[in-house]
Amino acid sequence: MSLKVYSGAKGELVDFVPLEDNKVKMYVCGPTVYNYIHIGNARPFIVFDTVRKYLKYRGYKVTYIQNITDIDDKMINKANELGITVKELADKFSAAYLEDIKALNIETADVIPKATEHIESIITMVSKLIEKEYAYLIDGSVYYDVSKFAGYGKLSRQDMEEIQHGSRVDVDVEKRNPADFALWKAAKPGEPSWDSPWGKGRPGWHIECSAMSAEYFGPQFDIHAGGIDLMFPHHENEVAQSEAASGVSPSVKYWLHNGFITMDKEKMSKSLGNMVLCRDMVDKYGGETVRLYMLSGHFRVPLNFSEDLIVQASQGLKRLYNVTDRLENMLEVASAYPSDNDKKFMNSLQVYRDSFIESMDNDFNTPQAIAVLYNLAKDANMYLDNSGDKISADLINHTLNLFSEFGAVLGILRNIRKKESLPEDLMLLIREREEARRRKDWSRSDQIRDTLNSHGIRLNDTPYGVQWTKTVS
Ligand SMILES: [Zn+2]
């Protein structure tokens, strides 16, 4: 079994092979912090966090970067409207955003770079683009000349003529070409600005992701992700900037773009006024329900928003917890030795694991993976119905572990065995060790065992899979 991802350029599924063995460098475009995030904003954060969790589950060591855009036109306009500084606005909504993603059980990124804290790397990249004649200066602003980059349009698969045709002609600026875009904007009165070789100004939006990904990852990395609306022009411009500056192509090995959240077939957006705040849904239904709803469709396909669908997810989640509660309650009266039927059921658990992996290996097909989870719940219930109360502790533990294992990937079911359950990262480490053992990478496997030992977790490799016990709490 191998992980496959969809390649837009090839129009088919391709094998996922990272640049470096077992390591994945992943960059996801983050929020512009001028407002609370709505459900549509939350989709990429949830789905790409799930991609990260699955990559870890598959044994990859993932470095995850998600930026915060804390300076741009929207930031400046909103700060002016509220009569506060851009910095005050950014601080307020960065904190709110971090709160929101935590409630959605999204792991914090390894690095959360902010544009205003990376002005130096931005200036260095813009200078390089000028030096290599990909960029030009007009009145203290610097523009990227798209006609100089031969591959412009390759990501969004458009030719130059289509792009020119679709570009808005900016009457204020005499750009060489309507599709040229600002790398550096000359300061206007009252706007935050930084010193640069071209006078005071601030960075354009696209350059921040190129400069910051290059600073932390170098000129090439494995996965770049974001909403489908970012493919053009944001990501197309990033490719043009990064590859022109470094001379290395491709700058990104795999692009993942998620579809919109729609309401009555229209994209949910602040400007259309049809938005539902993420925190309102989390308050009403809980973070796990919102996650389960979000993962109920394939990430590349548009997902309709309606509260009915969230209620459905909430009922689904309840069904899952009903089974795990039932199993937990039976632990106290469980027998010490598994019956032949118990052994058979435990042996069959691997089948669910295989189908779960097969689904997620298929371009992160979460709806299929969730279906496997529901099947497991249905079959476990049936087994319990038919077995009376003669169930072994082994069977209960293995089944609960499997629910936790799938839950750790999808970011749900954190309340199974709350007293003694493991944090997600440790659950995923246990899986990483199994992958390492499969590869016969004994040193990594021992290293993980030691790490888990230091957390008071002892592992026992049984014929039905690995069993963990917590020795301290
Ligand atoms: Zn970006």
GROMACS .gro file of C-alpha atoms in nm, residues 152-333:
model
  182
  152TYR     CA    1   0.390   3.180  -1.559
  153GLY     CA    2   0.046   3.014  -1.560
  154LYS     CA    3   0.174   2.658  -1.527
  155LEU     CA    4   0.021   2.595  -1.185
  156SER     CA    5  -0.328   2.722  -1.272
  157ARG     CA    6  -0.284   2.586  -1.626
  158GLN     CA    7  -0.366   2.908  -1.807
  159ASP     CA    8  -0.179   3.062  -2.096
  160MET     CA    9  -0.052   3.417  -2.092
  161GLU     CA   10  -0.332   3.540  -2.316
  162GLU     CA   11  -0.604   3.413  -2.081
  163ILE     CA   12  -0.426   3.567  -1.785
  164GLN     CA   13  -0.386   3.906  -1.955
  165HIS     CA   14  -0.748   3.899  -2.056
  166GLY     CA   15  -0.862   3.830  -1.699
  167SER     CA   16  -0.638   4.090  -1.535
  168ARG     CA   17  -0.787   4.408  -1.405
  169VAL     CA   18  -0.624   4.716  -1.554
  170ASP     CA   19  -0.507   4.930  -1.266
  171VAL     CA   20  -0.551   5.289  -1.371
  172ASP     CA   21  -0.337   5.433  -1.090
  173VAL     CA   22  -0.015   5.254  -1.173
  174GLU     CA   23   0.178   5.228  -1.495
  175LYS     CA   24   0.268   4.864  -1.472
  176ARG     CA   25   0.432   4.713  -1.779
  177ASN     CA   26   0.167   4.447  -1.795
  178PRO     CA   27  -0.176   4.427  -1.629
  179ALA     CA   28  -0.090   4.088  -1.473
  180ASP     CA   29   0.226   4.223  -1.305
  181PHE     CA   30   0.189   4.232  -0.929
  182ALA     CA   31   0.339   4.430  -0.642
  183LEU     CA   32   0.627   4.281  -0.445
  184TRP     CA   33   0.679   4.597  -0.245
  185LYS     CA   34   0.436   4.886  -0.202
  186ALA     CA   35   0.563   5.239  -0.144
  187ALA     CA   36   0.435   5.385   0.184
  188LYS     CA   37   0.122   5.598   0.182
  189PRO     CA   38   0.069   5.853   0.461
  190GLY     CA   39  -0.059   5.697   0.783
  191GLU     CA   40   0.027   5.339   0.681
  192PRO     CA   41   0.273   5.117   0.867
  193SER     CA   42   0.601   5.106   0.676
  194TRP     CA   43   0.953   4.970   0.688
  195ASP     CA   44   1.283   5.099   0.548
  196SER     CA   45   1.397   4.936   0.226
  197PRO     CA   46   1.648   5.004  -0.053
  198TRP     CA   47   1.352   5.157  -0.244
  199GLY     CA   48   1.239   5.386   0.037
  200LYS     CA   49   0.976   5.331   0.303
  201GLY     CA   50   0.705   5.078   0.223
  202ARG     CA   51   0.551   4.742   0.299
  203PRO     CA   52   0.552   4.397   0.138
  204GLY     CA   53   0.290   4.279  -0.111
  205TRP     CA   54   0.093   3.974  -0.001
  206HIS     CA   55   0.233   3.707  -0.236
  207ILE     CA   56   0.598   3.763  -0.152
  208GLU     CA   57   0.559   3.678   0.217
  209CYS     CA   58   0.483   3.310   0.156
  210SER     CA   59   0.774   3.275  -0.090
  211ALA     CA   60   1.022   3.450   0.140
  212MET     CA   61   0.910   3.270   0.456
  213SER     CA   62   0.891   2.921   0.304
  214ALA     CA   63   1.241   2.973   0.157
  215GLU     CA   64   1.371   3.093   0.492
  216TYR     CA   65   1.256   2.780   0.679
  217PHE     CA   66   1.256   2.514   0.406
  218GLY     CA   67   1.500   2.634   0.141
  219PRO     CA   68   1.412   2.656  -0.229
  220GLN     CA   69   1.220   2.327  -0.247
  221PHE     CA   70   0.966   2.156  -0.024
  222ASP     CA   71   0.711   1.877  -0.040
  223ILE     CA   72   0.359   2.008   0.014
  224HIS     CA   73   0.206   2.350  -0.029
  225ALA     CA   74  -0.160   2.375   0.061
  226GLY     CA   75  -0.441   2.627   0.074
  227GLY     CA   76  -0.791   2.701  -0.055
  228ILE     CA   77  -0.862   2.665  -0.427
  229ASP     CA   78  -0.912   3.043  -0.449
  230LEU     CA   79  -0.542   3.082  -0.369
  231MET     CA   80  -0.425   2.883  -0.671
  232PHE     CA   81  -0.449   3.193  -0.887
  233PRO     CA   82  -0.301   3.440  -0.847
  234HIS     CA   83  -0.148   3.381  -0.502
  235HIS     CA   84   0.020   3.043  -0.558
  236GLU     CA   85   0.094   3.109  -0.924
  237ASN     CA   86   0.278   3.423  -0.813
  238GLU     CA   87   0.458   3.232  -0.541
  239VAL     CA   88   0.589   2.985  -0.798
  240ALA     CA   89   0.705   3.274  -1.019
  241GLN     CA   90   0.878   3.449  -0.728
  242SER     CA   91   1.038   3.144  -0.565
  243GLU     CA   92   1.160   2.974  -0.879
  244ALA     CA   93   1.291   3.295  -1.036
  245ALA     CA   94   1.477   3.391  -0.718
  246SER     CA   95   1.634   3.050  -0.650
  247GLY     CA   96   1.663   2.908  -1.000
  248VAL     CA   97   1.529   2.580  -0.857
  249SER     CA   98   1.222   2.415  -1.010
  250PRO     CA   99   0.979   2.291  -0.898
  251SER     CA  100   0.972   2.488  -0.576
  252VAL     CA  101   0.684   2.269  -0.454
  253LYS     CA  102   0.646   1.897  -0.519
  254TYR     CA  103   0.275   1.854  -0.436
  255TRP     CA  104   0.003   2.119  -0.431
  256LEU     CA  105  -0.311   2.050  -0.228
  257HIS     CA  106  -0.608   2.282  -0.280
  258ASN     CA  107  -0.936   2.246  -0.094
  259GLY     CA  108  -1.275   2.327  -0.242
  260PHE     CA  109  -1.498   2.603  -0.105
  261ILE     CA  110  -1.762   2.581   0.159
  262THR     CA  111  -2.077   2.689  -0.019
  263MET     CA  112  -2.412   2.820   0.095
  264ASP     CA  113  -2.689   2.788  -0.159
  265LYS     CA  114  -2.422   2.714  -0.420
  266GLU     CA  115  -2.233   3.034  -0.350
  267LYS     CA  116  -1.891   3.052  -0.188
  268MET     CA  117  -1.909   3.145   0.179
  269SER     CA  118  -1.727   3.474   0.211
  270LYS     CA  119  -1.718   3.783   0.416
  271SER     CA  120  -1.780   4.004   0.114
  272LEU     CA  121  -2.099   3.817   0.019
  273GLY     CA  122  -2.219   3.848   0.376
  274ASN     CA  123  -2.322   3.480   0.393
  275MET     CA  124  -2.074   3.373   0.653
  276VAL     CA  125  -2.113   3.167   0.967
  277LEU     CA  126  -1.844   3.216   1.229
  278CYS     CA  127  -1.650   2.907   1.321
  279ARG     CA  128  -1.660   2.985   1.693
  280ASP     CA  129  -2.041   3.007   1.690
  281MET     CA  130  -2.066   2.655   1.548
  282VAL     CA  131  -1.805   2.524   1.791
  283ASP     CA  132  -1.992   2.679   2.085
  284LYS     CA  133  -2.316   2.523   1.969
  285TYR     CA  134  -2.202   2.178   1.856
  286GLY     CA  135  -1.844   2.127   1.980
  287GLY     CA  136  -1.514   2.119   1.791
  288GLU     CA  137  -1.522   1.746   1.714
  289THR     CA  138  -1.862   1.776   1.546
  290VAL     CA  139  -1.746   2.064   1.328
  291ARG     CA  140  -1.439   1.856   1.233
  292LEU     CA  141  -1.644   1.549   1.149
  293TYR     CA  142  -1.879   1.759   0.933
  294MET     CA  143  -1.581   1.916   0.754
  295LEU     CA  144  -1.419   1.579   0.683
  296SER     CA  145  -1.744   1.424   0.563
  297GLY     CA  146  -1.664   1.539   0.207
  298HIS     CA  147  -1.345   1.497   0.008
  299PHE     CA  148  -1.131   1.804   0.062
  300ARG     CA  149  -1.098   1.890  -0.307
  301VAL     CA  150  -1.475   1.898  -0.363
  302PRO     CA  151  -1.696   2.192  -0.261
  303LEU     CA  152  -1.884   2.120   0.060
  304ASN     CA  153  -2.227   2.258   0.127
  305PHE     CA  154  -2.291   2.427   0.458
  306SER     CA  155  -2.617   2.375   0.634
  307GLU     CA  156  -2.687   2.331   0.999
  308ASP     CA  157  -2.866   2.005   0.912
  309LEU     CA  158  -2.534   1.860   0.800
  310ILE     CA  159  -2.372   1.965   1.126
  311VAL     CA  160  -2.657   1.805   1.320
  312GLN     CA  161  -2.600   1.488   1.117
  313ALA     CA  162  -2.231   1.493   1.208
  314SER     CA  163  -2.324   1.545   1.571
  315GLN     CA  164  -2.549   1.236   1.560
  316GLY     CA  165  -2.273   1.036   1.393
  317LEU     CA  166  -2.024   1.135   1.660
  318LYS     CA  167  -2.273   1.036   1.928
  319ARG     CA  168  -2.311   0.692   1.767
  320LEU     CA  169  -1.934   0.645   1.786
  321TYR     CA  170  -1.915   0.751   2.150
  322ASN     CA  171  -2.210   0.525   2.235
  323VAL     CA  172  -2.009   0.223   2.127
  324THR     CA  173  -1.689   0.330   2.298
  325ASP     CA  174  -1.882   0.409   2.618
  326ARG     CA  175  -2.044   0.069   2.598
  327LEU     CA  176  -1.704  -0.098   2.563
  328GLU     CA  177  -1.560   0.104   2.849
  329ASN     CA  178  -1.848   0.013   3.076
  330MET     CA  179  -1.790  -0.353   3.005
  331LEU     CA  180  -1.425  -0.334   3.109
  332GLU     CA  181  -1.511  -0.375   3.476
  333VAL     CA  182  -1.682  -0.709   3.425
   0.00000   0.00000   0.00000
